[in-house]
Amino acid sequence: KENDLTVVEGIGPKIQELFHNFNVKTWAALAETSVEKCKEVLESGGSRFKMHSPKTWPKQAGLAAEGKWN
């Protein structure tokens, strides 16, 4: 499904909801989000999200936005 952030490895429905709260709702928007900002989004959800590593999320989202991600 287009712009479904959960296709990015490590992002589930709850994390997608956190990104939506920060107005990051598309693959292109996530691709333009820094890893530091991704960490800030995760921190907004509380300590249970600290274990996640968003290091590759912007790159994966960029590939999805370009149609290069299955």
mmCIF file with all atom_site columns, N, CA and C in Angstrom:
data_model
loop_
_atom_site.group_PDB
_atom_site.id
_atom_site.type_symbol
_atom_site.label_atom_id
_atom_site.label_alt_id
_atom_site.label_comp_id
_atom_site.label_asym_id
_atom_site.label_entity_id
_atom_site.label_seq_id
_atom_site.pdbx_PDB_ins_code
_atom_site.Cartn_x
_atom_site.Cartn_y
_atom_site.Cartn_z
_atom_site.occupancy
_atom_site.B_iso_or_equiv
_atom_site.pdbx_formal_charge
_atom_site.auth_seq_id
_atom_site.auth_comp_id
_atom_site.auth_asym_id
_atom_site.auth_atom_id
_atom_site.pdbx_PDB_model_num
ATOM 1   N N  . LYS A 1 1  ? 0.844  -1.179 0.000  1.00 0.00 ? 1  LYS A N  1
ATOM 2   C CA . LYS A 1 1  ? 0.000  0.000  0.000  1.00 0.00 ? 1  LYS A CA 1
ATOM 3   C C  . LYS A 1 1  ? 0.887  1.239  0.000  1.00 0.00 ? 1  LYS A C  1
ATOM 4   N N  . GLU A 1 2  ? 0.633  2.145  -0.900 1.00 0.00 ? 2  GLU A N  1
ATOM 5   C CA . GLU A 1 2  ? 1.479  3.323  -1.041 1.00 0.00 ? 2  GLU A CA 1
ATOM 6   C C  . GLU A 1 2  ? 1.465  4.180  0.225  1.00 0.00 ? 2  GLU A C  1
ATOM 7   N N  . ASN A 1 3  ? 2.646  4.635  0.603  1.00 0.00 ? 3  ASN A N  1
ATOM 8   C CA . ASN A 1 3  ? 2.863  5.478  1.772  1.00 0.00 ? 3  ASN A CA 1
ATOM 9   C C  . ASN A 1 3  ? 2.505  4.814  3.093  1.00 0.00 ? 3  ASN A C  1
ATOM 10  N N  . ASP A 1 4  ? 2.476  3.493  3.094  1.00 0.00 ? 4  ASP A N  1
ATOM 11  C CA . ASP A 1 4  ? 2.301  2.733  4.327  1.00 0.00 ? 4  ASP A CA 1
ATOM 12  C C  . ASP A 1 4  ? 3.679  2.621  4.974  1.00 0.00 ? 4  ASP A C  1
ATOM 13  N N  . LEU A 1 5  ? 3.909  3.382  6.027  1.00 0.00 ? 5  LEU A N  1
ATOM 14  C CA . LEU A 1 5  ? 5.233  3.414  6.647  1.00 0.00 ? 5  LEU A CA 1
ATOM 15  C C  . LEU A 1 5  ? 5.626  2.077  7.255  1.00 0.00 ? 5  LEU A C  1
ATOM 16  N N  . THR A 1 6  ? 4.658  1.190  7.469  1.00 0.00 ? 6  THR A N  1
ATOM 17  C CA . THR A 1 6  ? 4.986  -0.097 8.086  1.00 0.00 ? 6  THR A CA 1
ATOM 18  C C  . THR A 1 6  ? 5.734  -1.036 7.137  1.00 0.00 ? 6  THR A C  1
ATOM 19  N N  . VAL A 1 7  ? 5.868  -0.676 5.875  1.00 0.00 ? 7  VAL A N  1
ATOM 20  C CA . VAL A 1 7  ? 6.680  -1.510 4.976  1.00 0.00 ? 7  VAL A CA 1
ATOM 21  C C  . VAL A 1 7  ? 8.163  -1.339 5.280  1.00 0.00 ? 7  VAL A C  1
ATOM 22  N N  . VAL A 1 8  ? 8.504  -0.270 5.980  1.00 0.00 ? 8  VAL A N  1
ATOM 23  C CA . VAL A 1 8  ? 9.888  -0.037 6.392  1.00 0.00 ? 8  VAL A CA 1
ATOM 24  C C  . VAL A 1 8  ? 10.197 -0.980 7.551  1.00 0.00 ? 8  VAL A C  1
ATOM 25  N N  . GLU A 1 9  ? 11.282 -1.710 7.415  1.00 0.00 ? 9  GLU A N  1
ATOM 26  C CA . GLU A 1 9  ? 11.652 -2.692 8.431  1.00 0.00 ? 9  GLU A CA 1
ATOM 27  C C  . GLU A 1 9  ? 11.868 -2.009 9.779  1.00 0.00 ? 9  GLU A C  1
ATOM 28  N N  . GLY A 1 10 ? 11.112 -2.452 10.780 1.00 0.00 ? 10 GLY A N  1
ATOM 29  C CA . GLY A 1 10 ? 11.224 -1.889 12.117 1.00 0.00 ? 10 GLY A CA 1
ATOM 30  C C  . GLY A 1 10 ? 10.085 -0.954 12.489 1.00 0.00 ? 10 GLY A C  1
ATOM 31  N N  . ILE A 1 11 ? 9.274  -0.568 11.515 1.00 0.00 ? 11 ILE A N  1
ATOM 32  C CA . ILE A 1 11 ? 8.140  0.316  11.800 1.00 0.00 ? 11 ILE A CA 1
ATOM 33  C C  . ILE A 1 11 ? 6.858  -0.500 11.783 1.00 0.00 ? 11 ILE A C  1
ATOM 34  N N  . GLY A 1 12 ? 6.178  -0.472 12.917 1.00 0.00 ? 12 GLY A N  1
ATOM 35  C CA . GLY A 1 12 ? 4.880  -1.126 13.027 1.00 0.00 ? 12 GLY A CA 1
ATOM 36  C C  . GLY A 1 12 ? 3.789  -0.073 13.128 1.00 0.00 ? 12 GLY A C  1
ATOM 37  N N  . PRO A 1 13 ? 2.569  -0.507 13.334 1.00 0.00 ? 13 PRO A N  1
ATOM 38  C CA . PRO A 1 13 ? 1.445  0.427  13.399 1.00 0.00 ? 13 PRO A CA 1
ATOM 39  C C  . PRO A 1 13 ? 1.593  1.524  14.458 1.00 0.00 ? 13 PRO A C  1
ATOM 40  N N  . LYS A 1 14 ? 2.116  1.177  15.623 1.00 0.00 ? 14 LYS A N  1
ATOM 41  C CA . LYS A 1 14 ? 2.263  2.174  16.698 1.00 0.00 ? 14 LYS A CA 1
ATOM 42  C C  . LYS A 1 14 ? 3.310  3.222  16.339 1.00 0.00 ? 14 LYS A C  1
ATOM 43  N N  . ILE A 1 15 ? 4.431  2.780  15.759 1.00 0.00 ? 15 ILE A N  1
ATOM 44  C CA . ILE A 1 15 ? 5.472  3.732  15.369 1.00 0.00 ? 15 ILE A CA 1
ATOM 45  C C  . ILE A 1 15 ? 4.979  4.586  14.201 1.00 0.00 ? 15 ILE A C  1
ATOM 46  N N  . GLN A 1 16 ? 4.245  3.985  13.284 1.00 0.00 ? 16 GLN A N  1
ATOM 47  C CA . GLN A 1 16 ? 3.665  4.768  12.195 1.00 0.00 ? 16 GLN A CA 1
ATOM 48  C C  . GLN A 1 16 ? 2.771  5.874  12.767 1.00 0.00 ? 16 GLN A C  1
ATOM 49  N N  . GLU A 1 17 ? 2.004  5.539  13.780 1.00 0.00 ? 17 GLU A N  1
ATOM 50  C CA . GLU A 1 17 ? 1.131  6.524  14.429 1.00 0.00 ? 17 GLU A CA 1
ATOM 51  C C  . GLU A 1 17 ? 1.955  7.675  15.023 1.00 0.00 ? 17 GLU A C  1
ATOM 52  N N  . LEU A 1 18 ? 3.092  7.358  15.631 1.00 0.00 ? 18 LEU A N  1
ATOM 53  C CA . LEU A 1 18 ? 3.964  8.403  16.169 1.00 0.00 ? 18 LEU A CA 1
ATOM 54  C C  . LEU A 1 18 ? 4.444  9.332  15.064 1.00 0.00 ? 18 LEU A C  1
ATOM 55  N N  . PHE A 1 19 ? 4.845  8.751  13.922 1.00 0.00 ? 19 PHE A N  1
ATOM 56  C CA . PHE A 1 19 ? 5.289  9.582  12.800 1.00 0.00 ? 19 PHE A CA 1
ATOM 57  C C  . PHE A 1 19 ? 4.150  10.442 12.270 1.00 0.00 ? 19 PHE A C  1
ATOM 58  N N  . HIS A 1 20 ? 2.954  9.888  12.214 1.00 0.00 ? 20 HIS A N  1
ATOM 59  C CA . HIS A 1 20 ? 1.796  10.670 11.761 1.00 0.00 ? 20 HIS A CA 1
ATOM 60  C C  . HIS A 1 20 ? 1.561  11.858 12.697 1.00 0.00 ? 20 HIS A C  1
ATOM 61  N N  . ASN A 1 21 ? 1.810  11.673 13.997 1.00 0.00 ? 21 ASN A N  1
ATOM 62  C CA . ASN A 1 21 ? 1.671  12.774 14.958 1.00 0.00 ? 21 ASN A CA 1
ATOM 63  C C  . ASN A 1 21 ? 2.647  13.906 14.671 1.00 0.00 ? 21 ASN A C  1
ATOM 64  N N  . PHE A 1 22 ? 3.754  13.584 14.014 1.00 0.00 ? 22 PHE A N  1
ATOM 65  C CA . PHE A 1 22 ? 4.758  14.578 13.639 1.00 0.00 ? 22 PHE A CA 1
ATOM 66  C C  . PHE A 1 22 ? 4.579  15.014 12.179 1.00 0.00 ? 22 PHE A C  1
ATOM 67  N N  . ASN A 1 23 ? 3.434  14.689 11.609 1.00 0.00 ? 23 ASN A N  1
ATOM 68  C CA . ASN A 1 23 ? 3.085  15.030 10.224 1.00 0.00 ? 23 ASN A CA 1
ATOM 69  C C  . ASN A 1 23 ? 4.032  14.401 9.199  1.00 0.00 ? 23 ASN A C  1
ATOM 70  N N  . VAL A 1 24 ? 4.559  13.230 9.526  1.00 0.00 ? 24 VAL A N  1
ATOM 71  C CA . VAL A 1 24 ? 5.352  12.439 8.591  1.00 0.00 ? 24 VAL A CA 1
ATOM 72  C C  . VAL A 1 24 ? 4.439  11.301 8.161  1.00 0.00 ? 24 VAL A C  1
ATOM 73  N N  . LYS A 1 25 ? 3.805  11.484 6.996  1.00 0.00 ? 25 LYS A N  1
ATOM 74  C CA . LYS A 1 25 ? 2.756  10.552 6.588  1.00 0.00 ? 25 LYS A CA 1
ATOM 75  C C  . LYS A 1 25 ? 3.016  9.866  5.249  1.00 0.00 ? 25 LYS A C  1
ATOM 76  N N  . THR A 1 26 ? 4.141  10.194 4.630  1.00 0.00 ? 26 THR A N  1
ATOM 77  C CA . THR A 1 26 ? 4.456  9.588  3.331  1.00 0.00 ? 26 THR A CA 1
ATOM 78  C C  . THR A 1 26 ? 5.879  9.050  3.351  1.00 0.00 ? 26 THR A C  1
ATOM 79  N N  . TRP A 1 27 ? 6.154  8.169  2.392  1.00 0.00 ? 27 TRP A N  1
ATOM 80  C CA . TRP A 1 27 ? 7.523  7.662  2.268  1.00 0.00 ? 27 TRP A CA 1
ATOM 81  C C  . TRP A 1 27 ? 8.485  8.804  1.981  1.00 0.00 ? 27 TRP A C  1
ATOM 82  N N  . ALA A 1 28 ? 8.072  9.726  1.113  1.00 0.00 ? 28 ALA A N  1
ATOM 83  C CA . ALA A 1 28 ? 8.938  10.851 0.768  1.00 0.00 ? 28 ALA A CA 1
ATOM 84  C C  . ALA A 1 28 ? 9.240  11.707 1.996  1.00 0.00 ? 28 ALA A C  1
ATOM 85  N N  . ALA A 1 29 ? 8.229  11.942 2.819  1.00 0.00 ? 29 ALA A N  1
ATOM 86  C CA . ALA A 1 29 ? 8.445  12.736 4.034  1.00 0.00 ? 29 ALA A CA 1
ATOM 87  C C  . ALA A 1 29 ? 9.394  12.020 4.989  1.00 0.00 ? 29 ALA A C  1
ATOM 88  N N  . LEU A 1 30 ? 9.239  10.719 5.134  1.00 0.00 ? 30 LEU A N  1
ATOM 89  C CA . LEU A 1 30 ? 10.134 9.956  6.004  1.00 0.00 ? 30 LEU A CA 1
ATOM 90  C C  . LEU A 1 30 ? 11.553 9.951  5.428  1.00 0.00 ? 30 LEU A C  1
ATOM 91  N N  . ALA A 1 31 ? 11.661 9.870  4.119  1.00 0.00 ? 31 ALA A N  1
ATOM 92  C CA . ALA A 1 31 ? 12.984 9.883  3.475  1.00 0.00 ? 31 ALA A CA 1
ATOM 93  C C  . ALA A 1 31 ? 13.730 11.183 3.760  1.00 0.00 ? 31 ALA A C  1
ATOM 94  N N  . GLU A 1 32 ? 12.994 12.266 3.952  1.00 0.00 ? 32 GLU A N  1
ATOM 95  C CA . GLU A 1 32 ? 13.600 13.577 4.216  1.00 0.00 ? 32 GLU A CA 1
ATOM 96  C C  . GLU A 1 32 ? 13.798 13.845 5.707  1.00 0.00 ? 32 GLU A C  1
ATOM 97  N N  . THR A 1 33 ? 13.420 12.894 6.539  1.00 0.00 ? 33 THR A N  1
ATOM 98  C CA . THR A 1 33 ? 13.532 13.045 7.987  1.00 0.00 ? 33 THR A CA 1
ATOM 99  C C  . THR A 1 33 ? 14.887 12.515 8.441  1.00 0.00 ? 33 THR A C  1
ATOM 100 N N  . SER A 1 34 ? 15.592 13.307 9.214  1.00 0.00 ? 34 SER A N  1
ATOM 101 C CA . SER A 1 34 ? 16.905 12.873 9.696  1.00 0.00 ? 34 SER A CA 1
ATOM 102 C C  . SER A 1 34 ? 16.753 11.739 10.707 1.00 0.00 ? 34 SER A C  1
ATOM 103 N N  . VAL A 1 35 ? 17.817 10.981 10.866 1.00 0.00 ? 35 VAL A N  1
ATOM 104 C CA . VAL A 1 35 ? 17.814 9.900  11.850 1.00 0.00 ? 35 VAL A CA 1
ATOM 105 C C  . VAL A 1 35 ? 17.596 10.492 13.245 1.00 0.00 ? 35 VAL A C  1
ATOM 106 N N  . GLU A 1 36 ? 18.181 11.655 13.510 1.00 0.00 ? 36 GLU A N  1
ATOM 107 C CA . GLU A 1 36 ? 17.992 12.310 14.809 1.00 0.00 ? 36 GLU A CA 1
ATOM 108 C C  . GLU A 1 36 ? 16.531 12.653 15.040 1.00 0.00 ? 36 GLU A C  1
ATOM 109 N N  . LYS A 1 37 ? 15.854 13.139 14.011 1.00 0.00 ? 37 LYS A N  1
ATOM 110 C CA . LYS A 1 37 ? 14.428 13.454 14.137 1.00 0.00 ? 37 LYS A CA 1
ATOM 111 C C  . LYS A 1 37 ? 13.621 12.172 14.352 1.00 0.00 ? 37 LYS A C  1
ATOM 112 N N  . CYS A 1 38 ? 14.008 11.100 13.665 1.00 0.00 ? 38 CYS A N  1
ATOM 113 C CA . CYS A 1 38 ? 13.344 9.809  13.866 1.00 0.00 ? 38 CYS A CA 1
ATOM 114 C C  . CYS A 1 38 ? 13.461 9.375  15.321 1.00 0.00 ? 38 CYS A C  1
ATOM 115 N N  . LYS A 1 39 ? 14.635 9.585  15.908 1.00 0.00 ? 39 LYS A N  1
ATOM 116 C CA . LYS A 1 39 ? 14.836 9.232  17.313 1.00 0.00 ? 39 LYS A CA 1
ATOM 117 C C  . LYS A 1 39 ? 13.933 10.079 18.205 1.00 0.00 ? 39 LYS A C  1
ATOM 118 N N  . GLU A 1 40 ? 13.777 11.346 17.854 1.00 0.00 ? 40 GLU A N  1
ATOM 119 C CA . GLU A 1 40 ? 12.891 12.239 18.612 1.00 0.00 ? 40 GLU A CA 1
ATOM 120 C C  . GLU A 1 40 ? 11.445 11.744 18.546 1.00 0.00 ? 40 GLU A C  1
ATOM 121 N N  . VAL A 1 41 ? 11.039 11.306 17.359 1.00 0.00 ? 41 VAL A N  1
ATOM 122 C CA . VAL A 1 41 ? 9.688  10.755 17.191 1.00 0.00 ? 41 VAL A CA 1
ATOM 123 C C  . VAL A 1 41 ? 9.514  9.530  18.093 1.00 0.00 ? 41 VAL A C  1
ATOM 124 N N  . LEU A 1 42 ? 10.500 8.648  18.089 1.00 0.00 ? 42 LEU A N  1
ATOM 125 C CA . LEU A 1 42 ? 10.429 7.453  18.933 1.00 0.00 ? 42 LEU A CA 1
ATOM 126 C C  . LEU A 1 42 ? 10.362 7.823  20.417 1.00 0.00 ? 42 LEU A C  1
ATOM 127 N N  . GLU A 1 43 ? 11.170 8.794  20.821 1.00 0.00 ? 43 GLU A N  1
ATOM 128 C CA . GLU A 1 43 ? 11.180 9.217  22.220 1.00 0.00 ? 43 GLU A CA 1
ATOM 129 C C  . GLU A 1 43 ? 9.827  9.767  22.649 1.00 0.00 ? 43 GLU A C  1
ATOM 130 N N  . SER A 1 44 ? 9.091  10.350 21.712 1.00 0.00 ? 44 SER A N  1
ATOM 131 C CA . SER A 1 44 ? 7.778  10.902 22.045 1.00 0.00 ? 44 SER A CA 1
ATOM 132 C C  . SER A 1 44 ? 6.791  9.815  22.463 1.00 0.00 ? 44 SER A C  1
ATOM 133 N N  . GLY A 1 45 ? 7.085  8.577  22.088 1.00 0.00 ? 45 GLY A N  1
ATOM 134 C CA . GLY A 1 45 ? 6.220  7.463  22.431 1.00 0.00 ? 45 GLY A CA 1
ATOM 135 C C  . GLY A 1 45 ? 6.526  6.825  23.772 1.00 0.00 ? 45 GLY A C  1
ATOM 136 N N  . GLY A 1 46 ? 7.608  7.262  24.396 1.00 0.00 ? 46 GLY A N  1
ATOM 137 C CA . GLY A 1 46 ? 7.965  6.710  25.694 1.00 0.00 ? 46 GLY A CA 1
ATOM 138 C C  . GLY A 1 46 ? 9.102  5.701  25.607 1.00 0.00 ? 46 GLY A C  1
ATOM 139 N N  . SER A 1 47 ? 9.459  5.178  26.754 1.00 0.00 ? 47 SER A N  1
ATOM 140 C CA . SER A 1 47 ? 10.644 4.323  26.871 1.00 0.00 ? 47 SER A CA 1
ATOM 141 C C  . SER A 1 47 ? 10.531 3.013  26.096 1.00 0.00 ? 47 SER A C  1
ATOM 142 N N  . ARG A 1 48 ? 9.324  2.546  25.849 1.00 0.00 ? 48 ARG A N  1
ATOM 143 C CA . ARG A 1 48 ? 9.191  1.257  25.166 1.00 0.00 ? 48 ARG A CA 1
ATOM 144 C C  . ARG A 1 48 ? 9.664  1.298  23.712 1.00 0.00 ? 48 ARG A C  1
ATOM 145 N N  . PHE A 1 49 ? 9.848  2.495  23.168 1.00 0.00 ? 49 PHE A N  1
ATOM 146 C CA . PHE A 1 49 ? 10.305 2.614  21.785 1.00 0.00 ? 49 PHE A CA 1
ATOM 147 C C  . PHE A 1 49 ? 11.806 2.863  21.670 1.00 0.00 ? 49 PHE A C  1
ATOM 148 N N  . LYS A 1 50 ? 12.498 2.970  22.806 1.00 0.00 ? 50 LYS A N  1
ATOM 149 C CA . LYS A 1 50 ? 13.935 3.256  22.795 1.00 0.00 ? 50 LYS A CA 1
ATOM 150 C C  . LYS A 1 50 ? 14.763 2.151  22.160 1.00 0.00 ? 50 LYS A C  1
ATOM 151 N N  . MET A 1 51 ? 14.250 0.931  22.180 1.00 0.00 ? 51 MET A N  1
ATOM 152 C CA . MET A 1 51 ? 15.005 -0.204 21.647 1.00 0.00 ? 51 MET A CA 1
ATOM 153 C C  . MET A 1 51 ? 15.093 -0.193 20.118 1.00 0.00 ? 51 MET A C  1
ATOM 154 N N  . HIS A 1 52 ? 14.263 0.592  19.458 1.00 0.00 ? 52 HIS A N  1
ATOM 155 C CA . HIS A 1 52 ? 14.233 0.616  17.999 1.00 0.00 ? 52 HIS A CA 1
ATOM 156 C C  . HIS A 1 52 ? 15.348 1.500  17.436 1.00 0.00 ? 52 HIS A C  1
ATOM 157 N N  . SER A 1 53 ? 15.907 1.071  16.334 1.00 0.00 ? 53 SER A N  1
ATOM 158 C CA . SER A 1 53 ? 16.976 1.828  15.682 1.00 0.00 ? 53 SER A CA 1
ATOM 159 C C  . SER A 1 53 ? 16.486 2.321  14.320 1.00 0.00 ? 53 SER A C  1
ATOM 160 N N  . PRO A 1 54 ? 16.311 3.634  14.176 1.00 0.00 ? 54 PRO A N  1
ATOM 161 C CA . PRO A 1 54 ? 15.804 4.189  12.916 1.00 0.00 ? 54 PRO A CA 1
ATOM 162 C C  . PRO A 1 54 ? 16.893 4.505  11.902 1.00 0.00 ? 54 PRO A C  1
ATOM 163 N N  . LYS A 1 55 ? 18.082 3.967  12.114 1.00 0.00 ? 55 LYS A N  1
ATOM 164 C CA . LYS A 1 55 ? 19.248 4.314  11.297 1.00 0.00 ? 55 LYS A CA 1
ATOM 165 C C  . LYS A 1 55 ? 18.995 4.201  9.793  1.00 0.00 ? 55 LYS A C  1
ATOM 166 N N  . THR A 1 56 ? 18.266 3.172  9.373  1.00 0.00 ? 56 THR A N  1
ATOM 167 C CA . THR A 1 56 ? 18.069 2.956  7.927  1.00 0.00 ? 56 THR A CA 1
ATOM 168 C C  . THR A 1 56 ? 16.682 3.367  7.440  1.00 0.00 ? 56 THR A C  1
ATOM 169 N N  . TRP A 1 57 ? 15.834 3.850  8.328  1.00 0.00 ? 57 TRP A N  1
ATOM 170 C CA . TRP A 1 57 ? 14.454 4.138  7.944  1.00 0.00 ? 57 TRP A CA 1
ATOM 171 C C  . TRP A 1 57 ? 14.334 5.184  6.837  1.00 0.00 ? 57 TRP A C  1
ATOM 172 N N  . PRO A 1 58 ? 15.058 6.326  6.920  1.00 0.00 ? 58 PRO A N  1
ATOM 173 C CA . PRO A 1 58 ? 14.934 7.301  5.827  1.00 0.00 ? 58 PRO A CA 1
ATOM 174 C C  . PRO A 1 58 ? 15.363 6.724  4.474  1.00 0.00 ? 58 PRO A C  1
ATOM 175 N N  . LYS A 1 59 ? 16.430 5.926  4.478  1.00 0.00 ? 59 LYS A N  1
ATOM 176 C CA . LYS A 1 59 ? 16.898 5.327  3.217  1.00 0.00 ? 59 LYS A CA 1
ATOM 177 C C  . LYS A 1 59 ? 15.865 4.344  2.665  1.00 0.00 ? 59 LYS A C  1
ATOM 178 N N  . GLN A 1 60 ? 15.328 3.489  3.523  1.00 0.00 ? 60 GLN A N  1
ATOM 179 C CA . GLN A 1 60 ? 14.302 2.539  3.078  1.00 0.00 ? 60 GLN A CA 1
ATOM 180 C C  . GLN A 1 60 ? 13.092 3.282  2.520  1.00 0.00 ? 60 GLN A C  1
ATOM 181 N N  . ALA A 1 61 ? 12.671 4.333  3.209  1.00 0.00 ? 61 ALA A N  1
ATOM 182 C CA . ALA A 1 61 ? 11.515 5.108  2.758  1.00 0.00 ? 61 ALA A CA 1
ATOM 183 C C  . ALA A 1 61 ? 11.801 5.775  1.420  1.00 0.00 ? 61 ALA A C  1
ATOM 184 N N  . GLY A 1 62 ? 13.035 6.237  1.237  1.00 0.00 ? 62 GLY A N  1
ATOM 185 C CA . GLY A 1 62 ? 13.417 6.843  -0.040 1.00 0.00 ? 62 GLY A CA 1
ATOM 186 C C  . GLY A 1 62 ? 13.319 5.837  -1.185 1.00 0.00 ? 62 GLY A C  1
ATOM 187 N N  . LEU A 1 63 ? 13.769 4.625  -0.925 1.00 0.00 ? 63 LEU A N  1
ATOM 188 C CA . LEU A 1 63 ? 13.667 3.575  -1.940 1.00 0.00 ? 63 LEU A CA 1
ATOM 189 C C  . LEU A 1 63 ? 12.197 3.270  -2.263 1.00 0.00 ? 63 LEU A C  1
ATOM 190 N N  . ALA A 1 64 ? 11.365 3.228  -1.226 1.00 0.00 ? 64 ALA A N  1
ATOM 191 C CA . ALA A 1 64 ? 9.944  2.975  -1.431 1.00 0.00 ? 64 ALA A CA 1
ATOM 192 C C  . ALA A 1 64 ? 9.311  4.088  -2.255 1.00 0.00 ? 64 ALA A C  1
ATOM 193 N N  . ALA A 1 65 ? 9.677  5.327  -1.949 1.00 0.00 ? 65 ALA A N  1
ATOM 194 C CA . ALA A 1 65 ? 9.119  6.468  -2.674 1.00 0.00 ? 65 ALA A CA 1
ATOM 195 C C  . ALA A 1 65 ? 9.528  6.445  -4.153 1.00 0.00 ? 65 ALA A C  1
ATOM 196 N N  . GLU A 1 66 ? 10.708 5.887  -4.420 1.00 0.00 ? 66 GLU A N  1
ATOM 197 C CA . GLU A 1 66 ? 11.192 5.793  -5.799 1.00 0.00 ? 66 GLU A CA 1
ATOM 198 C C  . GLU A 1 66 ? 10.721 4.533  -6.495 1.00 0.00 ? 66 GLU A C  1
ATOM 199 N N  . GLY A 1 67 ? 9.943  3.708  -5.805 1.00 0.00 ? 67 GLY A N  1
ATOM 200 C CA . GLY A 1 67 ? 9.447  2.462  -6.397 1.00 0.00 ? 67 GLY A CA 1
ATOM 201 C C  . GLY A 1 67 ? 10.499 1.377  -6.464 1.00 0.00 ? 67 GLY A C  1
ATOM 202 N N  . LYS A 1 68 ? 11.529 1.484  -5.638 1.00 0.00 ? 68 LYS A N  1
ATOM 203 C CA . LYS A 1 68 ? 12.626 0.513  -5.652 1.00 0.00 ? 68 LYS A CA 1
ATOM 204 C C  . LYS A 1 68 ? 12.620 -0.376 -4.410 1.00 0.00 ? 68 LYS A C  1
ATOM 205 N N  . TRP A 1 69 ? 11.486 -0.469 -3.737 1.00 0.00 ? 69 TRP A N  1
ATOM 206 C CA . TRP A 1 69 ? 11.374 -1.239 -2.495 1.00 0.00 ? 69 TRP A CA 1
ATOM 207 C C  . TRP A 1 69 ? 10.191 -2.173 -2.638 1.00 0.00 ? 69 TRP A C  1
ATOM 208 N N  . ASN A 1 70 ? 10.406 -3.450 -2.374 1.00 0.00 ? 70 ASN A N  1
ATOM 209 C CA . ASN A 1 70 ? 9.314  -4.416 -2.487 1.00 0.00 ? 70 ASN A CA 1
ATOM 210 C C  . ASN A 1 70 ? 8.559  -4.535 -1.185 1.00 0.00 ? 70 ASN A C  1
#
